[in-house]
Short mmCIF file of C-alpha atoms in Angstrom, two decimals:
data_model
loop_
_atom_site.label_atom_id
_atom_site.label_comp_id
_atom_site.label_asym_id
_atom_site.label_seq_id
_atom_site.Cartn_x
_atom_site.Cartn_y
_atom_site.Cartn_z
CA MET M 1 -48.45 76.55 -19.39
CA PHE M 2 -47.65 78.35 -16.15
CA PRO M 3 -48.41 81.76 -14.57
CA PRO M 4 -46.92 84.76 -16.43
CA VAL M 5 -43.23 85.36 -15.75
CA ALA M 6 -41.68 88.74 -16.48
CA LEU M 7 -38.40 89.10 -18.38
CA LEU M 8 -36.83 92.10 -16.67
CA GLY M 9 -33.33 92.12 -18.10
CA LEU M 10 -31.05 90.60 -20.72
CA GLY M 11 -27.28 90.76 -20.86
CA LEU M 12 -24.64 89.38 -23.22
CA GLY M 13 -21.01 88.35 -22.85
CA LEU M 14 -18.18 87.71 -25.31
CA PRO M 15 -14.57 86.57 -24.86
CA PRO M 16 -11.82 88.96 -25.99
CA HIS M 17 -10.31 87.11 -28.96
CA VAL M 18 -11.87 87.65 -32.40
CA LEU M 19 -11.26 85.38 -35.38
CA SER M 20 -12.42 86.32 -38.87
CA GLN M 21 -13.82 83.57 -41.06
CA GLU M 22 -10.84 83.92 -43.37
CA GLU M 23 -8.45 83.52 -40.43
CA ALA M 24 -10.42 80.50 -39.20
CA ALA M 25 -10.16 78.84 -42.61
CA LEU M 26 -6.42 79.48 -42.80
CA LEU M 27 -5.95 78.16 -39.26
CA THR M 28 -7.89 74.99 -40.05
CA THR M 29 -5.86 74.48 -43.23
CA ARG M 30 -2.65 74.94 -41.24
CA ILE M 31 -3.74 72.32 -38.69
CA PHE M 32 -5.15 69.65 -41.00
CA GLY M 33 -2.96 70.12 -44.07
CA ASP M 34 -3.03 67.12 -46.42
CA ARG M 35 -5.97 65.56 -44.57
CA LEU M 36 -8.26 68.10 -46.23
CA ALA M 37 -7.83 66.23 -49.52
CA GLY M 38 -10.53 63.86 -48.26
CA PHE M 39 -12.94 66.76 -47.81
CA PRO M 40 -13.01 68.65 -51.13
CA GLN M 41 -15.97 70.80 -49.99
CA PHE M 42 -13.83 72.33 -47.22
CA GLU M 43 -13.35 75.80 -48.75
CA ARG M 44 -16.99 75.99 -49.84
CA VAL M 45 -18.19 75.13 -46.32
CA PHE M 46 -16.25 78.04 -44.82
CA ALA M 47 -17.34 80.43 -47.57
CA ASN M 48 -21.03 79.54 -47.35
CA THR M 49 -21.60 79.70 -43.59
CA GLY M 50 -22.75 83.32 -43.61
CA ILE M 51 -20.24 83.95 -40.81
CA ALA M 52 -17.86 86.92 -40.93
CA ARG M 53 -16.23 86.54 -37.51
CA ARG M 54 -16.58 84.85 -34.15
CA HIS M 55 -15.21 85.30 -30.64
CA CYS M 56 -12.96 82.66 -29.08
CA ALA M 57 -11.87 81.92 -25.53
CA ARG M 58 -8.20 81.61 -26.45
CA PRO M 59 -5.80 83.21 -28.95
CA ALA M 60 -5.53 81.50 -32.33
CA ASP M 61 -2.21 79.77 -31.58
CA TRP M 62 -3.81 77.86 -28.66
CA TYR M 63 -5.86 75.84 -31.13
CA THR M 64 -2.82 74.67 -33.10
CA THR M 65 -1.48 72.52 -30.25
CA SER M 66 -2.88 69.41 -28.61
CA HIS M 67 -4.86 69.72 -25.37
CA GLY M 68 -6.22 67.06 -23.04
CA TRP M 69 -9.03 67.22 -20.52
CA SER M 70 -6.96 69.09 -17.91
CA ASP M 71 -5.96 71.89 -20.30
CA ARG M 72 -9.43 72.17 -21.80
CA MET M 73 -11.29 72.32 -18.49
CA ALA M 74 -8.82 74.80 -17.00
CA ALA M 75 -9.40 77.04 -20.02
CA TYR M 76 -13.15 76.46 -19.75
CA ARG M 77 -13.31 77.42 -16.10
CA GLN M 78 -11.28 80.61 -16.57
CA ALA M 79 -13.22 81.80 -19.61
CA ALA M 80 -16.63 80.64 -18.37
CA GLU M 81 -16.24 82.47 -15.06
CA ALA M 82 -15.39 85.71 -16.87
CA LEU M 83 -18.34 85.31 -19.25
CA PHE M 84 -20.72 84.46 -16.39
CA VAL M 85 -19.79 87.68 -14.56
CA GLN M 86 -19.98 89.75 -17.75
CA ALA M 87 -23.40 88.51 -18.90
CA ALA M 88 -24.98 88.26 -15.45
CA THR M 89 -23.81 91.73 -14.40
CA ALA M 90 -25.19 93.22 -17.64
CA ALA M 91 -28.55 91.45 -17.21
CA LEU M 92 -28.93 92.54 -13.58
CA ALA M 93 -28.08 96.13 -14.51
CA ASP M 94 -30.59 96.01 -17.37
CA ALA M 95 -33.24 94.78 -14.94
CA GLY M 96 -32.34 97.20 -12.15
CA ILE M 97 -31.94 94.25 -9.77
CA ALA M 98 -29.18 93.86 -7.18
CA PRO M 99 -27.41 90.47 -6.94
CA ALA M 100 -28.61 90.06 -3.34
CA GLU M 101 -32.22 90.18 -4.54
CA VAL M 102 -31.78 87.03 -6.66
CA ASP M 103 -33.53 84.00 -5.14
CA CYS M 104 -32.34 81.37 -7.61
CA VAL M 105 -29.71 81.02 -10.33
CA VAL M 106 -29.98 78.55 -13.21
CA VAL M 107 -26.89 77.90 -15.36
CA SER M 108 -26.89 75.99 -18.64
CA SER M 109 -23.59 74.97 -20.26
CA SER M 110 -22.64 71.85 -22.22
CA SER M 111 -19.13 72.64 -23.46
CA GLY M 112 -17.36 72.15 -20.13
CA PHE M 113 -17.93 71.57 -16.44
CA ALA M 114 -16.64 72.47 -13.01
CA VAL M 115 -17.29 71.06 -9.54
CA PRO M 116 -18.19 73.05 -7.47
CA SER M 117 -20.31 74.49 -10.26
CA LEU M 118 -19.62 77.95 -11.66
CA GLU M 119 -22.41 79.79 -9.84
CA ALA M 120 -21.19 78.36 -6.52
CA GLN M 121 -17.62 79.44 -7.18
CA LEU M 122 -18.78 82.93 -8.17
CA ALA M 123 -21.54 83.41 -5.58
CA GLU M 124 -19.54 85.53 -3.15
CA ALA M 125 -17.87 87.62 -5.86
CA MET M 126 -21.26 88.26 -7.49
CA GLY M 127 -22.89 89.23 -4.19
CA PHE M 128 -25.50 86.45 -4.08
CA ARG M 129 -27.11 85.56 -0.75
CA PRO M 130 -25.92 82.41 1.06
CA ASP M 131 -29.44 80.94 0.80
CA ILE M 132 -29.64 81.28 -3.00
CA GLU M 133 -31.03 78.24 -4.79
CA ARG M 134 -28.75 76.86 -7.53
CA LEU M 135 -29.49 74.65 -10.53
CA PRO M 136 -26.67 73.85 -13.00
CA LEU M 137 -27.82 72.18 -16.24
CA PHE M 138 -25.68 70.11 -18.61
CA GLY M 139 -26.39 68.34 -21.91
CA LEU M 140 -28.94 70.69 -23.48
CA GLY M 141 -26.45 71.92 -26.11
CA CYS M 142 -27.81 74.36 -28.67
CA ALA M 143 -31.27 74.10 -27.11
CA GLY M 144 -29.97 75.30 -23.73
CA GLY M 145 -30.87 78.94 -24.28
CA VAL M 146 -34.56 78.12 -24.61
CA ALA M 147 -34.80 74.96 -22.48
CA GLY M 148 -32.78 76.55 -19.67
CA LEU M 149 -34.84 79.75 -19.82
CA ALA M 150 -38.02 77.66 -19.63
CA THR M 151 -36.70 75.91 -16.50
CA ALA M 152 -35.81 79.29 -14.99
CA ALA M 153 -39.32 80.57 -15.79
CA ARG M 154 -40.95 77.63 -13.99
CA LEU M 155 -38.78 78.32 -10.93
CA ALA M 156 -39.73 82.02 -11.10
CA ALA M 157 -43.47 81.36 -11.35
CA PRO M 158 -44.33 82.23 -7.71
CA PRO M 159 -45.13 85.97 -7.72
CA GLY M 160 -42.19 88.15 -6.74
CA ARG M 161 -39.58 85.39 -6.97
CA ILE M 162 -36.44 86.51 -8.86
CA VAL M 163 -34.42 84.05 -10.93
CA LEU M 164 -31.20 84.69 -12.82
CA PHE M 165 -30.60 82.48 -15.85
CA VAL M 166 -27.09 82.29 -17.32
CA THR M 167 -25.91 80.26 -20.29
CA MET M 168 -22.40 80.22 -21.65
CA GLU M 169 -20.76 77.97 -24.22
CA LEU M 170 -17.10 77.73 -25.14
CA CYS M 171 -17.43 75.61 -28.26
CA SER M 172 -13.96 76.50 -29.51
CA LEU M 173 -12.34 74.68 -26.58
CA ALA M 174 -13.72 71.40 -27.95
CA PHE M 175 -11.84 71.82 -31.24
CA ARG M 176 -9.89 68.63 -31.99
CA GLN M 177 -6.61 68.65 -33.93
CA ASP M 178 -6.68 64.84 -33.97
CA ASP M 179 -10.10 64.56 -35.63
CA GLY M 180 -10.16 64.98 -39.41
CA SER M 181 -13.82 63.97 -39.69
CA ARG M 182 -16.27 65.94 -41.78
CA ALA M 183 -18.29 66.84 -38.67
CA ASN M 184 -15.24 68.30 -36.90
CA LEU M 185 -14.23 70.33 -39.96
CA VAL M 186 -17.76 71.68 -40.38
CA ALA M 187 -17.81 72.55 -36.67
CA SER M 188 -14.56 74.50 -37.10
CA ALA M 189 -16.35 76.63 -39.69
CA LEU M 190 -19.45 77.28 -37.56
CA PHE M 191 -18.91 77.55 -33.84
CA GLY M 192 -17.85 80.42 -31.61
CA ASP M 193 -18.00 81.32 -27.91
CA GLY M 194 -20.34 83.55 -25.94
CA ALA M 195 -22.73 83.95 -23.03
CA ALA M 196 -26.13 85.44 -22.26
CA ALA M 197 -28.15 86.00 -19.10
CA CYS M 198 -31.76 86.88 -18.26
CA VAL M 199 -33.45 88.14 -15.10
CA LEU M 200 -36.96 86.82 -14.46
CA ARG M 201 -39.60 87.63 -11.87
CA GLY M 202 -42.88 85.86 -11.22
CA GLY M 203 -45.92 87.87 -12.35
CA ALA M 204 -46.41 90.27 -15.26
CA GLU M 205 -45.26 93.77 -14.43
CA GLU M 206 -44.55 97.14 -15.99
CA ARG M 207 -40.76 96.73 -15.83
CA ALA M 208 -40.80 93.71 -18.16
CA PHE M 209 -39.60 93.95 -21.77
CA ALA M 210 -41.45 90.67 -22.37
CA VAL M 211 -43.62 88.21 -20.47
CA ILE M 212 -43.18 84.44 -20.77
CA GLU M 213 -46.57 82.81 -21.19
CA GLY M 214 -45.74 79.20 -21.96
CA ALA M 215 -43.00 76.68 -22.77
CA GLY M 216 -42.85 73.25 -24.34
CA GLN M 217 -40.40 70.59 -25.48
CA HIS M 218 -40.65 67.84 -28.07
CA LEU M 219 -38.23 64.90 -28.04
CA PHE M 220 -37.96 63.16 -31.41
CA PRO M 221 -37.73 59.35 -31.12
CA ARG M 222 -34.66 57.50 -32.43
CA SER M 223 -32.81 60.73 -33.17
CA GLN M 224 -29.88 60.65 -30.73
CA ASP M 225 -27.31 60.49 -33.52
CA ILE M 226 -28.25 63.87 -35.02
CA MET M 227 -26.38 66.11 -32.58
CA GLY M 228 -24.29 65.81 -29.44
CA TRP M 229 -20.87 65.03 -28.02
CA ARG M 230 -18.72 61.93 -28.49
CA ILE M 231 -16.60 61.75 -25.34
CA ASP M 232 -13.18 60.06 -25.33
CA ASP M 233 -9.74 60.50 -23.78
CA GLY M 234 -8.95 63.56 -25.90
CA GLY M 235 -12.06 65.51 -24.92
CA PHE M 236 -15.38 66.24 -26.57
CA GLY M 237 -15.87 65.23 -30.20
CA ILE M 238 -18.69 66.77 -32.22
CA VAL M 239 -21.65 64.69 -33.40
CA LEU M 240 -23.44 66.64 -36.11
CA SER M 241 -25.51 65.04 -38.85
CA ALA M 242 -25.39 66.57 -42.32
CA ALA M 243 -29.02 65.49 -42.70
CA LEU M 244 -30.26 67.92 -40.00
CA PRO M 245 -31.94 70.39 -42.42
CA GLN M 246 -33.78 67.56 -44.17
CA PHE M 247 -34.81 66.12 -40.79
CA LEU M 248 -36.32 69.47 -39.81
CA GLN M 249 -38.25 69.78 -43.06
CA ALA M 250 -39.64 66.26 -42.61
CA HIS M 251 -40.44 66.26 -38.89
CA LEU M 252 -40.52 69.73 -37.31
CA ARG M 253 -43.89 70.92 -38.62
CA PRO M 254 -46.06 68.45 -36.64
CA ALA M 255 -43.83 68.88 -33.60
CA LEU M 256 -44.32 72.66 -33.79
CA ALA M 257 -48.09 72.18 -33.65
CA ARG M 258 -47.69 70.11 -30.47
CA LEU M 259 -45.34 72.69 -28.94
CA LEU M 260 -47.74 75.54 -29.60
CA ALA M 261 -50.54 73.49 -28.06
CA GLN M 262 -48.38 72.89 -24.97
CA CYS M 263 -47.96 76.66 -24.70
CA GLY M 264 -51.65 77.37 -25.32
CA ALA M 265 -50.70 79.48 -28.34
CA GLU M 266 -51.97 79.81 -31.90
CA GLU M 267 -49.40 80.06 -34.68
CA GLU M 268 -51.26 82.77 -36.55
CA ARG M 269 -50.95 85.03 -33.50
CA ILE M 270 -47.14 84.68 -33.35
CA GLY M 271 -45.77 87.86 -34.90
CA ARG M 272 -42.13 86.77 -34.83
CA PHE M 273 -40.31 83.48 -34.36
CA VAL M 274 -36.95 84.14 -32.71
CA CYS M 275 -34.82 81.14 -33.70
CA HIS M 276 -31.47 79.69 -32.80
CA PRO M 277 -29.35 80.17 -35.96
CA GLY M 278 -27.55 76.86 -36.18
CA GLY M 279 -26.30 77.66 -39.69
CA THR M 280 -27.54 79.03 -43.01
CA ARG M 281 -28.94 75.66 -44.16
CA VAL M 282 -30.78 75.25 -40.87
CA LEU M 283 -32.20 78.78 -41.14
CA SER M 284 -33.45 78.07 -44.66
CA ALA M 285 -35.09 74.88 -43.39
CA LEU M 286 -36.71 76.78 -40.51
CA GLU M 287 -38.08 79.43 -42.87
CA ASP M 288 -39.58 76.63 -44.95
CA VAL M 289 -41.12 74.89 -41.93
CA LEU M 290 -42.42 78.17 -40.46
CA ARG M 291 -43.79 79.19 -43.87
CA LEU M 292 -41.76 82.37 -43.97
CA GLU M 293 -40.30 84.15 -46.96
CA THR M 294 -36.61 83.51 -47.59
CA GLY M 295 -34.55 85.97 -45.55
CA SER M 296 -37.28 86.62 -42.97
CA LEU M 297 -35.03 85.43 -40.13
CA ASP M 298 -32.86 88.51 -40.55
CA HIS M 299 -31.79 89.00 -36.92
CA GLU M 300 -30.71 85.36 -36.88
CA ARG M 301 -28.52 85.82 -39.94
CA ALA M 302 -27.01 89.01 -38.49
CA VAL M 303 -26.08 87.26 -35.23
CA LEU M 304 -24.65 84.32 -37.17
CA ALA M 305 -22.53 86.71 -39.25
CA ASP M 306 -21.19 88.60 -36.24
CA HIS M 307 -20.67 85.73 -33.80
CA GLY M 308 -21.06 82.34 -35.50
CA ASN M 309 -23.06 79.62 -33.80
CA MET M 310 -22.33 80.01 -30.07
CA SER M 311 -24.65 77.12 -29.22
CA ALA M 312 -27.10 77.84 -26.35
CA PRO M 313 -26.61 81.63 -25.89
CA THR M 314 -27.11 82.43 -29.58
CA VAL M 315 -30.90 82.57 -29.51
CA LEU M 316 -30.73 85.15 -26.71
CA PHE M 317 -28.41 87.30 -28.84
CA VAL M 318 -31.18 87.14 -31.47
CA LEU M 319 -33.79 88.05 -28.84
CA ASP M 320 -31.71 91.06 -27.84
CA ARG M 321 -31.66 92.31 -31.44
CA ALA M 322 -35.38 91.63 -31.82
CA ARG M 323 -36.33 93.54 -28.67
CA ARG M 324 -34.19 96.52 -29.70
CA ALA M 325 -35.89 96.52 -33.09
CA GLY M 326 -39.31 96.23 -31.39
CA LEU M 327 -41.01 92.98 -30.47
CA PRO M 328 -44.48 92.29 -31.87
CA GLY M 329 -47.39 91.64 -29.52
CA ARG M 330 -46.65 87.92 -29.51
CA ALA M 331 -43.35 86.14 -30.23
CA ALA M 332 -41.86 82.68 -29.79
CA LEU M 333 -38.32 81.47 -29.09
CA LEU M 334 -37.37 78.26 -30.90
CA ALA M 335 -34.20 76.21 -30.46
CA LEU M 336 -33.14 72.69 -31.36
CA GLY M 337 -30.59 70.57 -29.59
CA PRO M 338 -29.27 67.16 -28.58
CA GLY M 339 -31.85 64.56 -27.83
CA PHE M 340 -32.81 65.38 -30.60
CA ALA M 341 -35.31 67.93 -29.26
CA ALA M 342 -37.20 71.08 -30.18
CA ASN M 343 -37.86 73.68 -27.48
CA LEU M 344 -40.31 76.58 -27.62
CA ILE M 345 -41.16 79.54 -25.38
CA THR M 346 -44.03 81.90 -26.15
CA LEU M 347 -43.75 85.58 -25.22
CA ARG M 348 -46.03 88.57 -24.92
CA ARG M 349 -44.50 92.02 -25.40
CA GLY M 350 -43.97 93.81 -22.09
CA MET M 351 -44.76 97.39 -21.21
CA ARG M 352 -41.14 98.55 -20.92
#
């Protein structure tokens, strides 16, 4: 637990190219052709994702040709910079905060990298002060929206300190034409691109739409092979276990109890769990673990349908829908990611 931290603003960002699920399936068929004979569930996987469309950093034809590290990271930097500006500008406007008022910026992204880091390259264009503190985070994957926000909240704990948190993922740029594995084909059916940003200030205040009260993380032992990247000469390769839903049903419940204890929260007082929608099977497993009726995670399914799994930013897209619909008195953000780890943040509804 730490002192209350106000969430003043939330902004979202999306790249310009939109791919329907039908177009994505046709594109994947075009790329892999006869290799799909070894994956007879291919069409069913695309049809059962609950995804209608997703945004991508590049036009569809870009994904039909081979790309090495240089091409991928050039595309990442260009798209990530645009998404950073889009989401951060929207969050600052939502909060009524000028860029020069920001004391610290935290950036979480695991689908690409740049040195100098993105916030350094964009500092002058954004209007940040020269003395701004910077913390880029890598490797949190799908958990980055919650784990990164928790880190930002800890840095914002001193009263009056303003922190900007930005997370962007360009999952589509990791798509591999040379990888006919089941995990890569499933990933092609699930993942999209997007960004989200939050503005935080130490101390509860009237301008907050929510107040962060606690955060916790649970690292599951001997679980590194569940989710992550395999890195080789061609780029990132997806590591994604088909047993993830079963793992959650077997192990998440006791971990959730520990996370709530870390946050000083009681489950019965949580009016809404805001979850990262990794996929329809994961959402069903979460509803089972959280003892919710089937379909209760409705905002999660709506975000998944409209945008696919964007990795880290996705849970903040869900939070945006939840706040517009009206947050309950107490809520909790939950995301799972490489490690394998579960991350939780507890919220109290703000006065805004």
